[in-house]
């Protein structure tokens, strides 16, 4: 059926310069390169510099996506940022990005979406709905985080996992019969699981007992099990909605939390790791930025070709999870 769909016409990403290796972390907490590599697949992650904010990473990734799309920034008509580590309580990071891109004069709407590691998928799904409704033509969708700013550097169970970064895509409306563009998106949440993954302080609840603004707390092994289950069932739901079999998916772009989760999903889908985007080894878990960072890497390497079906899937705090199936 002919209808408006969002097509990804450009991708971009940005990583801060500073690298934090496993050996660097072994000097801070009781851990080892061997443990981190074996249990997570991570060898290093990036860390934003002092004075470098989520909006800076987001703006740079956006400039690259806009350039790849070959468009002028002032032709965008919506900006959505998925982030859990905004520059400020308000205004939104998206508003700051609009200004940093030099397009505040266009007065286009700009807002943030908070769905932790599934933030980019949520932002993409919202953007696609604006396009399907005929309300927007070009949308800039960003996942950007400075998660290293909300870590407890004495907790070896979490501080070794996360890194900073940003990824962005430009989505453009196109009228077609489903031969390309976002085919479907699927979002979920389970608010009962707050104890397993949350930040222990906030604006309304106030600071945690020890002071500060709150840090990330996670029961890793429980989250691991739930993440695998939720992402696998989301992939099944997406295939069913599109009347496709798993063999008809060309690329898996999963959230980059742990190589063991990624391998388990690839195995279940019967996909060779050649067709799975992996950046967790070099980026760690960049939360909302992980899917667009991984997507940009395979796109820029020329590995995703027109006609390929690309399955993006993510899981994070909330719990929130979701998927987006895109035909390139
Ligand atoms: O992005 C949102 C979604 N997040 C995720 O999907 C994260 C999912 N979880 C994970 O990736 C893994 O659960 C972790 C990497 C966080 C932990 O791996 P695990 O295999 O589940 O380990 P564990 O938490 O069950 O801990 C096993 C042992 C414990 O020691 P004991 O109690 O067996 O003596 C931990 O204290 O490993 C210990 N441990 C460590 N040892 C060295 C935990 N962290 C470390 C560490 N270095 N960094």
CSV table of C-alpha atoms and ligand atoms in Angstrom, one decimal:
chain,number,residue,atom,x,y,z
A,1,UNK,CA,0.0,0.0,0.0
A,2,UNK,CA,1.3,3.4,-1.0
A,3,UNK,CA,1.9,5.6,2.1
A,4,UNK,CA,4.3,8.1,3.6
A,5,UNK,CA,7.3,6.4,5.2
A,6,UNK,CA,10.4,7.7,6.8
A,7,UNK,CA,13.6,6.9,4.9
A,8,UNK,CA,17.1,7.2,6.5
A,9,UNK,CA,18.9,9.5,4.0
A,10,UNK,CA,22.0,10.1,6.2
A,11,UNK,CA,23.8,8.8,9.3
A,12,UNK,CA,26.5,10.3,11.5
A,13,UNK,CA,28.2,9.7,14.8
A,14,UNK,CA,30.7,11.2,17.2
A,15,UNK,CA,32.9,9.9,20.0
A,16,UNK,CA,34.8,12.0,22.4
A,17,UNK,CA,38.6,11.7,22.1
A,18,UNK,CA,39.5,10.4,25.5
A,19,UNK,CA,39.8,6.6,25.7
A,20,UNK,CA,39.4,4.7,29.0
A,21,UNK,CA,40.9,1.2,28.7
A,22,UNK,CA,40.2,-1.8,30.9
A,23,UNK,CA,43.7,-1.4,32.3
A,24,UNK,CA,42.9,2.2,33.3
A,25,UNK,CA,39.8,0.9,35.1
A,26,UNK,CA,41.8,-1.8,36.9
A,27,UNK,CA,43.7,1.0,38.5
A,28,UNK,CA,40.4,2.5,39.9
A,29,UNK,CA,38.4,-0.6,41.0
A,30,UNK,CA,39.1,-4.2,41.8
A,31,UNK,CA,38.8,-5.6,38.2
A,32,UNK,CA,41.0,-6.9,35.4
A,33,UNK,CA,41.2,-6.6,31.6
A,34,UNK,CA,40.6,-10.4,31.5
A,35,UNK,CA,37.4,-10.2,33.5
A,36,UNK,CA,35.9,-7.3,31.6
A,37,UNK,CA,36.8,-8.7,28.2
A,38,UNK,CA,35.5,-12.2,29.0
A,39,UNK,CA,32.3,-11.2,30.7
A,40,UNK,CA,31.4,-8.2,28.5
A,41,UNK,CA,33.5,-8.1,25.3
A,42,UNK,CA,34.5,-4.5,26.1
A,43,UNK,CA,38.1,-3.4,25.7
A,44,UNK,CA,37.8,0.4,25.9
A,45,UNK,CA,35.2,3.1,26.0
A,46,UNK,CA,35.2,6.9,25.4
A,47,UNK,CA,34.8,9.7,28.0
A,48,UNK,CA,33.6,13.2,27.3
A,49,UNK,CA,36.1,15.9,28.3
A,50,UNK,CA,35.5,18.5,31.0
A,51,UNK,CA,33.3,21.1,29.4
A,52,UNK,CA,32.1,18.7,26.7
A,53,UNK,CA,28.4,18.1,27.0
A,54,UNK,CA,25.8,15.7,25.6
A,55,UNK,CA,24.6,18.5,23.3
A,56,UNK,CA,28.2,18.9,21.9
A,57,UNK,CA,28.4,15.2,21.0
A,58,UNK,CA,24.8,15.3,19.6
A,59,UNK,CA,25.5,18.4,17.5
A,60,UNK,CA,28.7,16.9,16.0
A,61,UNK,CA,27.0,13.6,15.2
A,62,UNK,CA,24.1,15.6,13.6
A,63,UNK,CA,26.5,17.7,11.5
A,64,UNK,CA,27.9,14.5,10.1
A,65,UNK,CA,24.4,13.0,9.4
A,66,UNK,CA,23.2,16.2,7.8
A,67,UNK,CA,26.4,16.2,5.6
A,68,UNK,CA,25.9,12.6,4.6
A,69,UNK,CA,22.3,13.3,3.7
A,70,UNK,CA,23.5,16.2,1.5
A,71,UNK,CA,20.9,18.6,2.9
A,72,UNK,CA,20.9,22.0,4.5
A,73,UNK,CA,20.3,22.0,8.2
A,74,UNK,CA,17.6,24.6,7.9
A,75,UNK,CA,15.4,22.3,5.8
A,76,UNK,CA,14.8,20.1,8.9
A,77,UNK,CA,11.4,20.4,10.5
A,78,UNK,CA,11.8,18.5,13.8
A,79,UNK,CA,14.7,17.5,16.1
A,80,UNK,CA,14.3,14.6,18.6
A,81,UNK,CA,17.1,13.6,21.0
A,82,UNK,CA,17.0,10.3,23.0
A,83,UNK,CA,19.0,10.9,26.1
A,84,UNK,CA,19.1,10.2,29.8
A,85,UNK,CA,22.0,12.5,30.5
A,86,UNK,CA,20.8,15.9,29.2
A,87,UNK,CA,23.0,18.9,29.6
A,88,UNK,CA,20.6,20.5,32.1
A,89,UNK,CA,17.3,19.8,33.8
A,90,UNK,CA,15.9,22.1,31.2
A,91,UNK,CA,15.8,23.3,28.4
A,92,UNK,CA,15.9,20.0,26.4
A,93,UNK,CA,19.1,18.9,24.9
A,94,UNK,CA,17.3,19.0,21.5
A,95,UNK,CA,16.7,22.7,21.9
A,96,UNK,CA,20.4,23.3,22.6
A,97,UNK,CA,21.3,21.2,19.6
A,98,UNK,CA,19.0,23.2,17.4
A,99,UNK,CA,20.8,26.4,18.5
A,100,UNK,CA,24.3,24.7,18.1
A,101,UNK,CA,23.4,23.7,14.6
A,102,UNK,CA,22.7,27.3,13.8
A,103,UNK,CA,19.0,26.8,12.9
A,104,UNK,CA,17.2,28.3,15.8
A,105,UNK,CA,15.8,31.0,13.4
A,106,UNK,CA,13.7,28.3,11.7
A,107,UNK,CA,11.8,27.8,15.0
A,108,UNK,CA,11.3,24.1,14.3
A,109,UNK,CA,10.1,21.9,17.3
A,110,UNK,CA,12.9,20.2,19.3
A,111,UNK,CA,12.4,17.9,22.2
A,112,UNK,CA,14.0,15.1,24.2
A,113,UNK,CA,12.8,11.5,24.8
A,114,UNK,CA,13.8,9.7,27.9
A,115,UNK,CA,13.9,5.9,27.5
A,116,UNK,CA,17.4,5.2,28.6
A,117,UNK,CA,19.2,2.7,26.4
A,118,UNK,CA,16.1,2.3,24.2
A,119,UNK,CA,16.0,6.2,23.7
A,120,UNK,CA,17.1,6.2,20.1
A,121,UNK,CA,14.5,3.6,19.1
A,122,UNK,CA,11.8,5.6,20.9
A,123,UNK,CA,12.9,8.8,19.2
A,124,UNK,CA,13.0,7.1,15.8
A,125,UNK,CA,9.5,5.6,16.3
A,126,UNK,CA,8.1,9.1,17.2
A,127,UNK,CA,9.8,10.7,14.2
A,128,UNK,CA,8.3,8.0,12.0
A,129,UNK,CA,4.9,8.7,13.3
A,130,UNK,CA,5.2,12.4,12.6
A,131,UNK,CA,6.2,11.5,9.0
A,132,UNK,CA,3.4,8.9,8.6
A,133,UNK,CA,0.9,11.5,9.8
A,134,UNK,CA,2.2,13.9,7.1
A,135,UNK,CA,3.2,16.5,9.7
A,136,UNK,CA,7.0,16.4,9.0
A,137,UNK,CA,9.1,16.0,6.0
A,138,UNK,CA,12.7,15.8,7.4
A,139,UNK,CA,13.4,14.8,11.0
A,140,UNK,CA,16.8,14.7,12.8
A,141,UNK,CA,16.8,11.8,15.2
A,142,UNK,CA,19.7,11.6,17.7
A,143,UNK,CA,20.8,9.3,20.5
A,144,UNK,CA,23.4,11.0,22.7
A,145,UNK,CA,24.8,10.3,26.2
A,146,UNK,CA,27.4,11.3,28.7
A,147,UNK,CA,26.7,8.3,30.9
A,148,UNK,CA,30.1,8.4,32.5
A,149,UNK,CA,28.8,11.5,34.4
A,150,UNK,CA,26.3,9.3,36.3
A,151,UNK,CA,28.5,6.4,37.3
A,152,UNK,CA,29.6,5.3,40.7
A,153,UNK,CA,33.4,4.9,40.2
A,154,UNK,CA,33.6,2.6,43.2
A,155,UNK,CA,31.1,0.1,41.8
A,156,UNK,CA,33.0,-2.4,39.6
A,157,UNK,CA,29.7,-4.0,38.5
A,158,UNK,CA,28.7,-0.8,36.6
A,159,UNK,CA,31.5,1.6,36.1
A,160,UNK,CA,33.3,-0.7,33.7
A,161,UNK,CA,30.4,-1.0,31.3
A,162,UNK,CA,29.5,2.5,30.1
A,163,UNK,CA,30.9,5.1,27.7
A,164,UNK,CA,30.0,8.4,26.1
A,165,UNK,CA,29.0,9.1,22.4
A,166,UNK,CA,26.3,10.2,20.0
A,167,UNK,CA,24.7,8.9,16.8
A,168,UNK,CA,22.2,10.6,14.5
A,169,UNK,CA,20.1,9.9,11.4
A,170,UNK,CA,18.1,12.2,9.1
A,171,UNK,CA,14.7,10.7,8.2
A,172,UNK,CA,12.9,12.0,5.1
A,173,UNK,CA,9.3,11.4,4.1
A,174,UNK,CA,8.8,9.4,0.9
A,175,UNK,CA,5.6,8.1,-0.6
A,176,UNK,CA,6.1,4.4,-1.5
A,177,UNK,CA,4.7,0.9,-1.4
A,178,UNK,CA,7.1,-0.3,1.3
A,179,UNK,CA,10.0,-0.9,-0.9
A,180,UNK,CA,12.2,1.2,1.4
A,181,UNK,CA,12.1,3.2,4.6
A,182,UNK,CA,10.9,2.4,8.2
A,183,UNK,CA,8.6,-0.6,7.8
A,184,UNK,CA,7.5,-0.7,11.5
A,185,UNK,CA,8.5,0.3,15.0
A,186,UNK,CA,7.5,-1.5,18.3
A,187,UNK,CA,7.9,0.0,21.7
A,188,UNK,CA,7.4,-1.5,25.2
A,189,UNK,CA,7.8,-0.6,28.9
A,190,UNK,CA,7.6,-2.4,32.3
A,191,UNK,CA,7.7,0.1,35.1
A,192,UNK,CA,7.7,-2.6,37.8
A,193,UNK,CA,11.4,-3.3,37.3
A,194,UNK,CA,12.8,0.0,38.6
A,195,UNK,CA,14.9,-1.7,41.3
A,196,UNK,CA,16.9,-3.7,38.8
A,197,UNK,CA,18.1,-0.6,36.9
A,198,UNK,CA,17.7,3.0,37.9
A,199,UNK,CA,19.6,6.2,39.0
A,200,UNK,CA,19.4,6.6,42.7
A,201,UNK,CA,18.7,10.3,42.8
A,202,UNK,CA,16.7,12.8,40.9
A,203,UNK,CA,15.0,16.2,40.7
A,204,UNK,CA,11.8,15.3,42.5
A,205,UNK,CA,13.1,12.6,44.8
A,206,UNK,CA,16.2,14.6,45.5
A,207,UNK,CA,19.8,13.4,46.1
A,208,UNK,CA,20.7,10.0,47.4
A,209,UNK,CA,21.7,9.7,51.1
A,210,UNK,CA,25.4,10.3,50.3
A,211,UNK,CA,24.6,13.5,48.3
A,212,UNK,CA,25.3,14.2,44.7
A,213,UNK,CA,22.8,14.0,41.8
A,214,UNK,CA,22.4,10.2,41.8
A,215,UNK,CA,24.2,7.5,40.0
A,216,UNK,CA,23.4,4.4,37.9
A,217,UNK,CA,22.5,1.3,39.9
A,218,UNK,CA,22.0,-2.1,38.2
A,219,UNK,CA,21.6,-5.7,39.2
A,220,UNK,CA,23.5,-6.8,36.1
A,221,UNK,CA,22.9,-10.5,35.9
A,222,UNK,CA,19.0,-10.1,36.3
A,223,UNK,CA,19.0,-7.3,33.7
A,224,UNK,CA,21.0,-9.5,31.4
A,225,UNK,CA,18.4,-12.2,31.4
A,226,UNK,CA,15.5,-9.8,31.0
A,227,UNK,CA,17.3,-7.9,28.2
A,228,UNK,CA,17.8,-11.1,26.2
A,229,UNK,CA,14.2,-12.2,26.6
A,230,UNK,CA,12.7,-8.8,25.8
A,231,UNK,CA,14.8,-8.1,22.7
A,232,UNK,CA,14.3,-11.6,21.3
A,233,UNK,CA,10.5,-11.3,21.7
A,234,UNK,CA,10.5,-7.8,20.2
A,235,UNK,CA,12.4,-9.2,17.1
A,236,UNK,CA,9.7,-12.0,16.8
A,237,UNK,CA,6.9,-9.3,17.1
A,238,UNK,CA,8.6,-7.2,14.4
A,239,UNK,CA,8.9,-10.2,12.0
A,240,UNK,CA,5.3,-11.2,12.6
A,241,UNK,CA,4.0,-7.6,12.0
A,242,UNK,CA,5.9,-7.6,8.6
A,243,UNK,CA,5.1,-11.2,7.7
A,244,UNK,CA,8.8,-11.9,7.4
A,245,UNK,CA,11.0,-14.9,8.5
A,246,UNK,CA,14.2,-14.3,10.4
A,247,UNK,CA,16.2,-15.4,7.2
A,248,UNK,CA,14.8,-12.3,5.5
A,249,UNK,CA,16.7,-9.9,7.8
A,250,UNK,CA,20.0,-8.8,6.4
A,251,UNK,CA,21.4,-6.8,9.3
A,252,UNK,CA,21.0,-6.9,13.1
A,253,UNK,CA,21.9,-3.6,14.8
A,254,UNK,CA,21.4,-4.5,18.5
A,255,UNK,CA,21.9,-2.4,21.6
A,256,UNK,CA,25.6,-2.7,22.6
A,257,UNK,CA,25.5,-3.7,26.3
A,258,UNK,CA,27.4,-7.0,26.3
A,259,UNK,CA,28.9,-9.1,23.5
A,260,UNK,CA,27.3,-12.2,25.1
A,261,UNK,CA,23.8,-10.7,24.7
A,262,UNK,CA,24.6,-9.8,21.1
A,263,UNK,CA,25.9,-13.3,20.3
A,264,UNK,CA,22.9,-15.0,21.9
A,265,UNK,CA,20.5,-12.9,19.8
A,266,UNK,CA,22.5,-13.6,16.6
A,267,UNK,CA,22.5,-17.3,17.3
A,268,UNK,CA,18.7,-17.3,17.9
A,269,UNK,CA,18.1,-15.5,14.6
A,270,UNK,CA,20.5,-17.9,12.8
A,271,UNK,CA,22.6,-14.9,11.7
A,272,UNK,CA,26.3,-15.0,11.1
A,273,UNK,CA,28.1,-12.4,13.2
A,274,UNK,CA,29.2,-10.9,9.8
A,275,UNK,CA,25.7,-9.5,9.6
A,276,UNK,CA,25.6,-8.1,13.1
A,277,UNK,CA,26.9,-4.6,14.0
A,278,UNK,CA,29.3,-4.8,16.9
A,279,UNK,CA,30.9,-1.7,18.5
A,280,UNK,CA,30.6,-2.7,22.2
A,281,UNK,CA,34.3,-3.8,22.2
A,282,UNK,CA,35.4,-0.2,21.5
A,283,UNK,CA,32.5,1.9,22.7
A,284,UNK,CA,31.2,0.0,25.8
A,285,UNK,CA,27.5,0.6,26.5
A,286,UNK,CA,26.7,4.1,25.2
A,287,UNK,CA,23.0,3.8,26.2
A,288,UNK,CA,20.8,5.7,23.7
A,289,UNK,CA,23.8,6.4,21.4
A,290,UNK,CA,24.7,2.7,20.9
A,291,UNK,CA,22.3,1.8,18.1
A,292,UNK,CA,22.9,4.9,15.9
A,293,UNK,CA,26.7,4.6,16.5
A,294,UNK,CA,26.7,1.0,15.4
A,295,UNK,CA,24.4,1.8,12.5
A,296,UNK,CA,26.6,4.7,11.3
A,297,UNK,CA,29.7,2.4,11.4
A,298,UNK,CA,28.2,-0.3,9.1
A,299,UNK,CA,26.7,2.3,6.8
A,300,UNK,CA,29.9,4.2,6.4
A,301,UNK,CA,31.8,1.0,5.8
A,302,UNK,CA,29.4,0.5,2.8
A,303,UNK,CA,28.2,-2.8,4.2
A,304,UNK,CA,24.5,-2.0,4.2
A,305,UNK,CA,23.2,-2.0,0.7
A,306,UNK,CA,19.9,-0.7,-0.9
A,307,UNK,CA,17.2,-3.4,-0.4
A,308,UNK,CA,18.8,-4.7,2.8
A,309,UNK,CA,16.4,-5.2,5.8
A,310,UNK,CA,17.9,-3.8,8.9
A,311,UNK,CA,16.6,-4.8,12.4
A,312,UNK,CA,17.4,-2.4,15.2
A,313,UNK,CA,16.6,-3.4,18.7
A,314,UNK,CA,17.4,-2.0,22.2
A,315,UNK,CA,16.6,-2.6,25.8
A,316,UNK,CA,17.2,-0.3,28.9
A,317,UNK,CA,16.1,1.1,32.2
A,318,UNK,CA,12.4,1.5,32.8
A,319,UNK,CA,12.4,-1.2,31.7
A,320,UNK,CA,12.0,0.1,28.1
A,321,UNK,CA,12.6,-1.8,24.9
A,322,UNK,CA,11.8,-1.6,21.3
A,323,UNK,CA,12.7,-2.3,17.7
A,324,UNK,CA,12.6,-0.7,14.3
A,325,UNK,CA,12.7,-2.5,11.0
A,326,UNK,CA,14.1,-0.5,8.1
A,327,UNK,CA,14.4,-1.4,4.4
A,328,UNK,CA,17.5,0.4,3.1
B,1,LIG,O1,22.0,-1.2,28.9
B,1,LIG,C1,21.0,-1.7,29.6
B,1,LIG,C2,21.0,-3.1,29.6
B,1,LIG,N1,22.1,-3.5,30.4
B,1,LIG,C3,22.6,-4.8,30.3
B,1,LIG,O2,22.0,-5.5,29.4
B,1,LIG,C4,23.6,-5.3,31.2
B,1,LIG,C5,23.5,-6.7,31.3
B,1,LIG,N2,24.4,-7.3,32.3
B,1,LIG,C6,25.6,-7.6,32.1
B,1,LIG,O3,26.2,-7.3,31.0
B,1,LIG,C7,26.4,-8.5,33.0
B,1,LIG,O4,25.4,-9.0,34.0
B,1,LIG,C8,27.5,-7.9,33.8
B,1,LIG,C9,28.7,-7.7,32.8
B,1,LIG,C10,27.1,-6.5,34.3
B,1,LIG,C11,28.0,-8.7,34.9
B,1,LIG,O5,28.4,-10.0,34.4
B,1,LIG,P1,27.8,-11.3,35.1
B,1,LIG,O6,28.4,-12.4,34.4
B,1,LIG,O7,26.3,-11.2,35.1
B,1,LIG,O8,28.5,-11.2,36.6
B,1,LIG,P2,27.7,-11.1,38.0
B,1,LIG,O9,27.1,-9.8,38.2
B,1,LIG,O10,26.8,-12.3,38.2
B,1,LIG,O11,29.0,-11.3,39.0
B,1,LIG,C12,29.8,-12.5,38.9
B,1,LIG,C13,31.0,-12.2,39.8
B,1,LIG,C14,30.6,-11.6,41.2
B,1,LIG,O12,31.5,-12.1,42.1
B,1,LIG,P3,31.1,-13.4,43.1
B,1,LIG,O13,29.9,-12.8,43.9
B,1,LIG,O14,30.8,-14.5,42.2
B,1,LIG,O15,32.3,-13.6,43.9
B,1,LIG,C15,30.9,-10.1,41.0
B,1,LIG,O16,31.2,-9.5,42.3
B,1,LIG,O17,31.8,-11.2,39.2
B,1,LIG,C16,32.1,-10.2,40.1
B,1,LIG,N3,32.3,-8.9,39.4
B,1,LIG,C17,33.5,-8.5,38.9
B,1,LIG,N4,34.7,-9.1,39.0
B,1,LIG,C18,35.7,-8.4,38.4
B,1,LIG,C19,31.3,-8.0,39.0
B,1,LIG,N5,31.9,-7.0,38.3
B,1,LIG,C20,33.2,-7.3,38.2
B,1,LIG,C21,34.3,-6.6,37.6
B,1,LIG,N6,35.5,-7.2,37.7
B,1,LIG,N7,34.2,-5.5,37.0
